[in-house]
Amino acid sequence: MFTGIVEELGTIVGRDDLADAARLTIRGPRVTSDAGFGDSIAVNGVCLTVVEFDDQQFTVDVMAETLRRSSLDRLGPGSSVNLERAMRADGRFGGHIVQGHVDGTGTVVAITPSQNWTVVRIGVDPRLSRYLVEKGSITVDGVSLTVSAIGAGSEASGPGDIGAGSEASDGDWFEISLIPTTLQETNLGSASVGAVVNLEVDVLAKYVERLQATRAETTRTPKTSGATSGTAEVK
């Protein structure tokens, strides 16, 4: 479990492509200061398991499903990544509930700087935008942020899974407002129009949707109970 408060801006120093996976080595002295084998570290919002480490860097295995669902497949040596260690039980809950389970990707479609903050507009697949509400929470490349505006376009993204290929530029969108600290301490400060970012929507919204769907299905399905005549009685 994470909170979306980035601890360190790391750098990918190695990548080995395997048949159905990739192995990434990432420099991040702060997050490796107390790392152990099997620990969880969020890399651009993706929860990954430490398989090797020293006091300067750590290595993770990224399976094909994760590469397909996230933007990690686009990264290589020299790429900057946001890093966060799993939350301690006695730690401060600074952001919101972040699982590190990326739901899909979005594409930066506009960046509007101002004197004290920068507004970033991100195109998003309609299958994810339905979970967004103004002033609600969203995780962008592992950063816990507040949705400042949302909008629906006339043209949705194409069919298929919500993965690195499902980018929406003329479809639904949302905006986030980034303060100078976020711009300086995360890789969102160097993002440009066209950049693909990992998105994780608020898990509470997904649970509510699932519960409502289950309740509706239960309401539509008649219950039966046995009757003395041997015929099922519809309640």
PDB file of C-alpha atoms in Angstrom:
ATOM      1  CA  MET A   1       0.000   0.000   0.000  1.00  0.00           C
ATOM      2  CA  PHE A   2       1.224   3.486  -0.921  1.00  0.00           C
ATOM      3  CA  THR A   3       0.016   7.045  -0.478  1.00  0.00           C
ATOM      4  CA  GLY A   4       1.242   8.725  -3.660  1.00  0.00           C
ATOM      5  CA  ILE A   5       3.823  10.894  -1.885  1.00  0.00           C
ATOM      6  CA  VAL A   6       6.972  10.517  -3.997  1.00  0.00           C
ATOM      7  CA  GLU A   7      10.102  10.059  -1.900  1.00  0.00           C
ATOM      8  CA  GLU A   8      12.742  10.251  -4.570  1.00  0.00           C
ATOM      9  CA  LEU A   9      13.304  10.865  -8.258  1.00  0.00           C
ATOM     10  CA  GLY A  10      15.224   7.814  -9.440  1.00  0.00           C
ATOM     11  CA  THR A  11      16.952   6.922 -12.692  1.00  0.00           C
ATOM     12  CA  ILE A  12      16.805   3.710 -14.701  1.00  0.00           C
ATOM     13  CA  VAL A  13      20.401   2.557 -15.143  1.00  0.00           C
ATOM     14  CA  GLY A  14      19.790  -0.807 -16.804  1.00  0.00           C
ATOM     15  CA  ARG A  15      17.178  -2.769 -18.697  1.00  0.00           C
ATOM     16  CA  ASP A  16      17.221  -6.393 -19.810  1.00  0.00           C
ATOM     17  CA  ASP A  17      14.418  -7.473 -22.142  1.00  0.00           C
ATOM     18  CA  LEU A  18      13.362 -11.093 -21.689  1.00  0.00           C
ATOM     19  CA  ALA A  19      10.986 -13.243 -23.697  1.00  0.00           C
ATOM     20  CA  ASP A  20       7.870 -12.152 -21.817  1.00  0.00           C
ATOM     21  CA  ALA A  21       9.174  -9.681 -19.247  1.00  0.00           C
ATOM     22  CA  ALA A  22      11.794  -7.037 -18.537  1.00  0.00           C
ATOM     23  CA  ARG A  23      14.282  -6.563 -15.718  1.00  0.00           C
ATOM     24  CA  LEU A  24      14.923  -2.980 -14.642  1.00  0.00           C
ATOM     25  CA  THR A  25      17.734  -1.696 -12.466  1.00  0.00           C
ATOM     26  CA  ILE A  26      16.982   1.664 -10.886  1.00  0.00           C
ATOM     27  CA  ARG A  27      19.220   4.038  -8.981  1.00  0.00           C
ATOM     28  CA  GLY A  28      17.525   5.370  -5.857  1.00  0.00           C
ATOM     29  CA  PRO A  29      19.743   5.708  -2.759  1.00  0.00           C
ATOM     30  CA  ARG A  30      16.949   6.872  -0.495  1.00  0.00           C
ATOM     31  CA  VAL A  31      14.477   4.061  -1.171  1.00  0.00           C
ATOM     32  CA  THR A  32      17.247   1.447  -1.004  1.00  0.00           C
ATOM     33  CA  SER A  33      18.581   2.720   2.333  1.00  0.00           C
ATOM     34  CA  ASP A  34      16.479   0.158   4.196  1.00  0.00           C
ATOM     35  CA  ALA A  35      15.493  -2.127   1.297  1.00  0.00           C
ATOM     36  CA  GLY A  36      15.184  -5.869   1.671  1.00  0.00           C
ATOM     37  CA  PHE A  37      14.605  -8.757  -0.686  1.00  0.00           C
ATOM     38  CA  GLY A  38      10.910  -8.938  -1.592  1.00  0.00           C
ATOM     39  CA  ASP A  39      10.109  -5.373  -0.538  1.00  0.00           C
ATOM     40  CA  SER A  40       7.631  -3.352  -2.577  1.00  0.00           C
ATOM     41  CA  ILE A  41       8.621  -0.095  -4.265  1.00  0.00           C
ATOM     42  CA  ALA A  42       6.340   1.921  -6.521  1.00  0.00           C
ATOM     43  CA  VAL A  43       8.046   2.924  -9.779  1.00  0.00           C
ATOM     44  CA  ASN A  44       6.019   5.582 -11.596  1.00  0.00           C
ATOM     45  CA  GLY A  45       3.064   4.293  -9.634  1.00  0.00           C
ATOM     46  CA  VAL A  46       3.610   0.601 -10.417  1.00  0.00           C
ATOM     47  CA  CYS A  47       4.101  -1.654  -7.391  1.00  0.00           C
ATOM     48  CA  LEU A  48       7.176  -3.804  -8.082  1.00  0.00           C
ATOM     49  CA  THR A  49       9.135  -6.332  -6.009  1.00  0.00           C
ATOM     50  CA  VAL A  50      12.809  -5.888  -5.164  1.00  0.00           C
ATOM     51  CA  VAL A  51      14.802  -8.927  -6.325  1.00  0.00           C
ATOM     52  CA  GLU A  52      18.317  -7.478  -5.996  1.00  0.00           C
ATOM     53  CA  PHE A  53      19.670  -4.373  -4.271  1.00  0.00           C
ATOM     54  CA  ASP A  54      22.646  -2.556  -2.810  1.00  0.00           C
ATOM     55  CA  ASP A  55      22.951   0.820  -1.093  1.00  0.00           C
ATOM     56  CA  GLN A  56      22.520   2.757  -4.344  1.00  0.00           C
ATOM     57  CA  GLN A  57      20.193   0.813  -6.625  1.00  0.00           C
ATOM     58  CA  PHE A  58      17.664  -2.006  -6.850  1.00  0.00           C
ATOM     59  CA  THR A  59      16.429  -4.424  -9.498  1.00  0.00           C
ATOM     60  CA  VAL A  60      12.842  -5.456 -10.286  1.00  0.00           C
ATOM     61  CA  ASP A  61      11.193  -7.886 -12.690  1.00  0.00           C
ATOM     62  CA  VAL A  62       8.326  -6.507 -14.779  1.00  0.00           C
ATOM     63  CA  MET A  63       5.991  -9.087 -16.322  1.00  0.00           C
ATOM     64  CA  ALA A  64       4.321  -8.725 -19.710  1.00  0.00           C
ATOM     65  CA  GLU A  65       0.933  -7.769 -18.231  1.00  0.00           C
ATOM     66  CA  THR A  66       2.505  -4.861 -16.377  1.00  0.00           C
ATOM     67  CA  LEU A  67       4.404  -3.728 -19.471  1.00  0.00           C
ATOM     68  CA  ARG A  68       1.173  -3.789 -21.466  1.00  0.00           C
ATOM     69  CA  ARG A  69      -0.877  -1.945 -18.875  1.00  0.00           C
ATOM     70  CA  SER A  70       1.642   0.747 -18.007  1.00  0.00           C
ATOM     71  CA  SER A  71       4.170   3.078 -19.572  1.00  0.00           C
ATOM     72  CA  LEU A  72       7.156   1.150 -18.192  1.00  0.00           C
ATOM     73  CA  ASP A  73       7.622  -0.546 -21.561  1.00  0.00           C
ATOM     74  CA  ARG A  74       8.595   2.851 -22.984  1.00  0.00           C
ATOM     75  CA  LEU A  75      11.361   3.487 -20.465  1.00  0.00           C
ATOM     76  CA  GLY A  76      15.056   2.665 -20.621  1.00  0.00           C
ATOM     77  CA  PRO A  77      18.436   3.732 -19.254  1.00  0.00           C
ATOM     78  CA  GLY A  78      18.411   7.427 -18.389  1.00  0.00           C
ATOM     79  CA  SER A  79      14.654   7.645 -17.796  1.00  0.00           C
ATOM     80  CA  SER A  80      13.592   9.423 -14.611  1.00  0.00           C
ATOM     81  CA  VAL A  81      11.051   7.623 -12.454  1.00  0.00           C
ATOM     82  CA  ASN A  82       9.092   8.508  -9.338  1.00  0.00           C
ATOM     83  CA  LEU A  83       9.877   6.219  -6.390  1.00  0.00           C
ATOM     84  CA  GLU A  84       7.969   5.492  -3.203  1.00  0.00           C
ATOM     85  CA  ARG A  85       8.472   2.759  -0.630  1.00  0.00           C
ATOM     86  CA  ALA A  86       5.457   0.887   0.706  1.00  0.00           C
ATOM     87  CA  MET A  87       3.755   2.743   3.543  1.00  0.00           C
ATOM     88  CA  ARG A  88       4.722   1.853   7.105  1.00  0.00           C
ATOM     89  CA  ALA A  89       1.854   1.059   9.484  1.00  0.00           C
ATOM     90  CA  ASP A  90       3.024   3.878  11.767  1.00  0.00           C
ATOM     91  CA  GLY A  91       3.589   6.395   8.974  1.00  0.00           C
ATOM     92  CA  ARG A  92       1.663   9.517   8.041  1.00  0.00           C
ATOM     93  CA  PHE A  93      -1.068   9.108   5.450  1.00  0.00           C
ATOM     94  CA  GLY A  94      -0.074  12.078   3.323  1.00  0.00           C
ATOM     95  CA  GLY A  95      -1.852  11.335   0.042  1.00  0.00           C
ATOM     96  CA  HIS A  96      -4.671   8.859  -0.575  1.00  0.00           C
ATOM     97  CA  ILE A  97      -5.052   5.079  -0.807  1.00  0.00           C
ATOM     98  CA  VAL A  98      -2.770   3.967  -3.654  1.00  0.00           C
ATOM     99  CA  GLN A  99      -2.382   0.265  -4.423  1.00  0.00           C
ATOM    100  CA  GLY A 100       0.278   0.515  -7.084  1.00  0.00           C
ATOM    101  CA  HIS A 101      -2.039  -1.338  -9.460  1.00  0.00           C
ATOM    102  CA  VAL A 102      -2.074   0.831 -12.576  1.00  0.00           C
ATOM    103  CA  ASP A 103      -5.453   0.870 -14.324  1.00  0.00           C
ATOM    104  CA  GLY A 104      -4.135   2.206 -17.615  1.00  0.00           C
ATOM    105  CA  THR A 105      -2.388   5.154 -19.179  1.00  0.00           C
ATOM    106  CA  GLY A 106      -3.234   8.678 -20.210  1.00  0.00           C
ATOM    107  CA  THR A 107      -1.585  11.166 -22.542  1.00  0.00           C
ATOM    108  CA  VAL A 108      -0.579  14.723 -21.720  1.00  0.00           C
ATOM    109  CA  VAL A 109      -2.494  16.885 -24.193  1.00  0.00           C
ATOM    110  CA  ALA A 110      -1.855  20.389 -22.816  1.00  0.00           C
ATOM    111  CA  ILE A 111       0.423  22.149 -20.326  1.00  0.00           C
ATOM    112  CA  THR A 112      -0.484  25.643 -19.134  1.00  0.00           C
ATOM    113  CA  PRO A 113       2.111  27.269 -16.874  1.00  0.00           C
ATOM    114  CA  SER A 114       1.337  30.199 -14.599  1.00  0.00           C
ATOM    115  CA  GLN A 115       3.297  32.167 -12.043  1.00  0.00           C
ATOM    116  CA  ASN A 116       2.751  29.802  -9.109  1.00  0.00           C
ATOM    117  CA  TRP A 117       1.530  26.527 -10.567  1.00  0.00           C
ATOM    118  CA  THR A 118       1.126  24.591 -13.801  1.00  0.00           C
ATOM    119  CA  VAL A 119      -2.100  23.093 -15.117  1.00  0.00           C
ATOM    120  CA  VAL A 120      -1.697  19.792 -16.961  1.00  0.00           C
ATOM    121  CA  ARG A 121      -4.507  18.314 -19.050  1.00  0.00           C
ATOM    122  CA  ILE A 122      -4.427  14.555 -19.581  1.00  0.00           C
ATOM    123  CA  GLY A 123      -6.472  12.629 -22.134  1.00  0.00           C
ATOM    124  CA  VAL A 124      -8.034   9.537 -20.604  1.00  0.00           C
ATOM    125  CA  ASP A 125      -9.960   6.510 -21.822  1.00  0.00           C
ATOM    126  CA  PRO A 126     -13.723   6.799 -21.073  1.00  0.00           C
ATOM    127  CA  ARG A 127     -13.528   3.468 -19.244  1.00  0.00           C
ATOM    128  CA  LEU A 128     -11.351   5.223 -16.679  1.00  0.00           C
ATOM    129  CA  SER A 129     -12.840   8.720 -16.785  1.00  0.00           C
ATOM    130  CA  ARG A 130     -16.102   7.428 -15.330  1.00  0.00           C
ATOM    131  CA  TYR A 131     -14.274   7.012 -12.015  1.00  0.00           C
ATOM    132  CA  LEU A 132     -13.118  10.639 -11.910  1.00  0.00           C
ATOM    133  CA  VAL A 133     -14.866  13.438 -10.045  1.00  0.00           C
ATOM    134  CA  GLU A 134     -13.843  17.050  -9.648  1.00  0.00           C
ATOM    135  CA  LYS A 135     -11.795  17.478  -6.441  1.00  0.00           C
ATOM    136  CA  GLY A 136     -11.408  13.707  -6.234  1.00  0.00           C
ATOM    137  CA  SER A 137      -8.102  11.829  -6.097  1.00  0.00           C
ATOM    138  CA  ILE A 138      -6.061  10.449  -8.993  1.00  0.00           C
ATOM    139  CA  THR A 139      -2.596   8.914  -9.126  1.00  0.00           C
ATOM    140  CA  VAL A 140      -0.466  10.104 -12.066  1.00  0.00           C
ATOM    141  CA  ASP A 141       2.888   8.332 -12.440  1.00  0.00           C
ATOM    142  CA  GLY A 142       2.687   7.489  -8.743  1.00  0.00           C
ATOM    143  CA  VAL A 143       1.894  11.034  -7.594  1.00  0.00           C
ATOM    144  CA  SER A 144      -1.253  11.580  -5.511  1.00  0.00           C
ATOM    145  CA  LEU A 145      -3.071  14.541  -7.057  1.00  0.00           C
ATOM    146  CA  THR A 146      -6.424  16.291  -6.977  1.00  0.00           C
ATOM    147  CA  VAL A 147      -8.603  16.446 -10.085  1.00  0.00           C
ATOM    148  CA  SER A 148      -9.176  20.148 -10.719  1.00  0.00           C
ATOM    149  CA  ALA A 149     -11.392  19.789 -13.792  1.00  0.00           C
ATOM    150  CA  ILE A 150     -12.896  17.095 -15.998  1.00  0.00           C
ATOM    151  CA  GLY A 151     -14.365  17.073 -19.476  1.00  0.00           C
ATOM    152  CA  ALA A 152     -15.863  14.724 -22.038  1.00  0.00           C
ATOM    153  CA  GLY A 153     -14.942  14.822 -25.700  1.00  0.00           C
ATOM    154  CA  SER A 154     -17.001  13.781 -28.671  1.00  0.00           C
ATOM    155  CA  GLU A 155     -14.455  11.227 -29.823  1.00  0.00           C
ATOM    156  CA  ALA A 156     -13.439   8.345 -27.548  1.00  0.00           C
ATOM    157  CA  SER A 157     -10.304   6.286 -27.891  1.00  0.00           C
ATOM    158  CA  GLY A 158     -10.333   3.101 -29.920  1.00  0.00           C
ATOM    159  CA  PRO A 159     -11.418  -0.344 -28.766  1.00  0.00           C
ATOM    160  CA  GLY A 160      -9.220  -2.758 -26.891  1.00  0.00           C
ATOM    161  CA  ASP A 161      -7.687  -3.082 -23.469  1.00  0.00           C
ATOM    162  CA  ILE A 162      -6.874  -0.061 -21.372  1.00  0.00           C
ATOM    163  CA  GLY A 163      -3.130  -0.145 -21.743  1.00  0.00           C
ATOM    164  CA  ALA A 164      -0.196   1.816 -23.018  1.00  0.00           C
ATOM    165  CA  GLY A 165      -1.737   1.923 -26.489  1.00  0.00           C
ATOM    166  CA  SER A 166      -5.087   3.416 -25.476  1.00  0.00           C
ATOM    167  CA  GLU A 167      -4.241   7.094 -25.601  1.00  0.00           C
ATOM    168  CA  ALA A 168      -7.017   9.658 -25.816  1.00  0.00           C
ATOM    169  CA  SER A 169      -6.323  13.118 -27.227  1.00  0.00           C
ATOM    170  CA  ASP A 170      -9.769  14.100 -28.542  1.00  0.00           C
ATOM    171  CA  GLY A 171     -11.807  12.147 -26.003  1.00  0.00           C
ATOM    172  CA  ASP A 172     -12.315  12.521 -22.261  1.00  0.00           C
ATOM    173  CA  TRP A 173      -9.799  14.483 -20.212  1.00  0.00           C
ATOM    174  CA  PHE A 174      -9.031  15.742 -16.743  1.00  0.00           C
ATOM    175  CA  GLU A 175      -6.777  18.431 -15.354  1.00  0.00           C
ATOM    176  CA  ILE A 176      -4.394  18.560 -12.429  1.00  0.00           C
ATOM    177  CA  SER A 177      -2.719  21.631 -10.947  1.00  0.00           C
ATOM    178  CA  LEU A 178       0.929  21.155  -9.973  1.00  0.00           C
ATOM    179  CA  ILE A 179       2.666  23.295  -7.383  1.00  0.00           C
ATOM    180  CA  PRO A 180       6.386  24.119  -7.740  1.00  0.00           C
ATOM    181  CA  THR A 181       7.398  21.391  -5.270  1.00  0.00           C
ATOM    182  CA  THR A 182       5.669  18.708  -7.347  1.00  0.00           C
ATOM    183  CA  LEU A 183       7.287  20.051 -10.499  1.00  0.00           C
ATOM    184  CA  GLN A 184      10.728  19.961  -8.875  1.00  0.00           C
ATOM    185  CA  GLU A 185      10.526  16.695  -6.965  1.00  0.00           C
ATOM    186  CA  THR A 186       8.792  14.440  -9.521  1.00  0.00           C
ATOM    187  CA  ASN A 187       9.170  13.662 -13.198  1.00  0.00           C
ATOM    188  CA  LEU A 188       5.923  15.504 -13.956  1.00  0.00           C
ATOM    189  CA  GLY A 189       8.005  18.664 -14.023  1.00  0.00           C
ATOM    190  CA  SER A 190       9.764  17.462 -17.179  1.00  0.00           C
ATOM    191  CA  ALA A 191       6.697  15.979 -18.877  1.00  0.00           C
ATOM    192  CA  SER A 192       5.832  17.358 -22.297  1.00  0.00           C
ATOM    193  CA  VAL A 193       2.774  17.216 -24.527  1.00  0.00           C
ATOM    194  CA  GLY A 194       2.448  13.674 -25.855  1.00  0.00           C
ATOM    195  CA  ALA A 195       3.981  12.055 -22.772  1.00  0.00           C
ATOM    196  CA  VAL A 196       2.284   8.851 -21.639  1.00  0.00           C
ATOM    197  CA  VAL A 197       1.619   8.615 -17.895  1.00  0.00           C
ATOM    198  CA  ASN A 198       0.412   5.827 -15.630  1.00  0.00           C
ATOM    199  CA  LEU A 199      -3.006   6.288 -14.045  1.00  0.00           C
ATOM    200  CA  GLU A 200      -4.560   4.659 -11.013  1.00  0.00           C
ATOM    201  CA  VAL A 201      -8.071   5.782 -10.156  1.00  0.00           C
ATOM    202  CA  ASP A 202      -9.431   5.891  -6.625  1.00  0.00           C
ATOM    203  CA  VAL A 203     -10.031   2.274  -5.597  1.00  0.00           C
ATOM    204  CA  LEU A 204     -13.077   3.315  -3.561  1.00  0.00           C
ATOM    205  CA  ALA A 205     -14.850   4.326  -6.776  1.00  0.00           C
ATOM    206  CA  LYS A 206     -14.238   0.891  -8.275  1.00  0.00           C
ATOM    207  CA  TYR A 207     -15.564  -0.873  -5.187  1.00  0.00           C
ATOM    208  CA  VAL A 208     -18.706   1.283  -5.176  1.00  0.00           C
ATOM    209  CA  GLU A 209     -19.312   0.525  -8.854  1.00  0.00           C
ATOM    210  CA  ARG A 210     -18.877  -3.205  -8.252  1.00  0.00           C
ATOM    211  CA  LEU A 211     -21.199  -3.225  -5.254  1.00  0.00           C
ATOM    212  CA  GLN A 212     -23.868  -1.313  -7.151  1.00  0.00           C
ATOM    213  CA  ALA A 213     -23.640  -3.697 -10.097  1.00  0.00           C
ATOM    214  CA  THR A 214     -23.902  -6.708  -7.806  1.00  0.00           C
ATOM    215  CA  ARG A 215     -26.879  -5.229  -6.004  1.00  0.00           C
ATOM    216  CA  ALA A 216     -28.633  -4.472  -9.292  1.00  0.00           C
ATOM    217  CA  GLU A 217     -28.017  -8.029 -10.512  1.00  0.00           C
ATOM    218  CA  THR A 218     -29.359  -9.452  -7.269  1.00  0.00           C
ATOM    219  CA  THR A 219     -32.480  -7.297  -7.561  1.00  0.00           C
ATOM    220  CA  ARG A 220     -33.140  -8.511 -11.114  1.00  0.00           C
ATOM    221  CA  THR A 221     -32.697 -12.200 -10.238  1.00  0.00           C
ATOM    222  CA  PRO A 222     -35.796 -13.671  -8.541  1.00  0.00           C
ATOM    223  CA  LYS A 223     -35.174 -15.731  -5.433  1.00  0.00           C
ATOM    224  CA  THR A 224     -36.721 -19.178  -5.158  1.00  0.00           C
ATOM    225  CA  SER A 225     -37.501 -21.365  -2.204  1.00  0.00           C
ATOM    226  CA  GLY A 226     -38.872 -24.831  -1.926  1.00  0.00           C
ATOM    227  CA  ALA A 227     -42.648 -25.341  -1.502  1.00  0.00           C
ATOM    228  CA  THR A 228     -44.481 -28.286   0.035  1.00  0.00           C
ATOM    229  CA  SER A 229     -46.046 -29.096  -3.332  1.00  0.00           C
ATOM    230  CA  GLY A 230     -42.582 -29.592  -4.836  1.00  0.00           C
ATOM    231  CA  THR A 231     -42.955 -26.543  -7.034  1.00  0.00           C
ATOM    232  CA  ALA A 232     -40.577 -23.615  -6.575  1.00  0.00           C
ATOM    233  CA  GLU A 233     -42.316 -20.549  -5.263  1.00  0.00           C
ATOM    234  CA  VAL A 234     -41.173 -17.250  -6.697  1.00  0.00           C
ATOM    235  CA  LYS A 235     -40.705 -14.634  -3.982  1.00  0.00           C
TER     236      LYS A 235
END
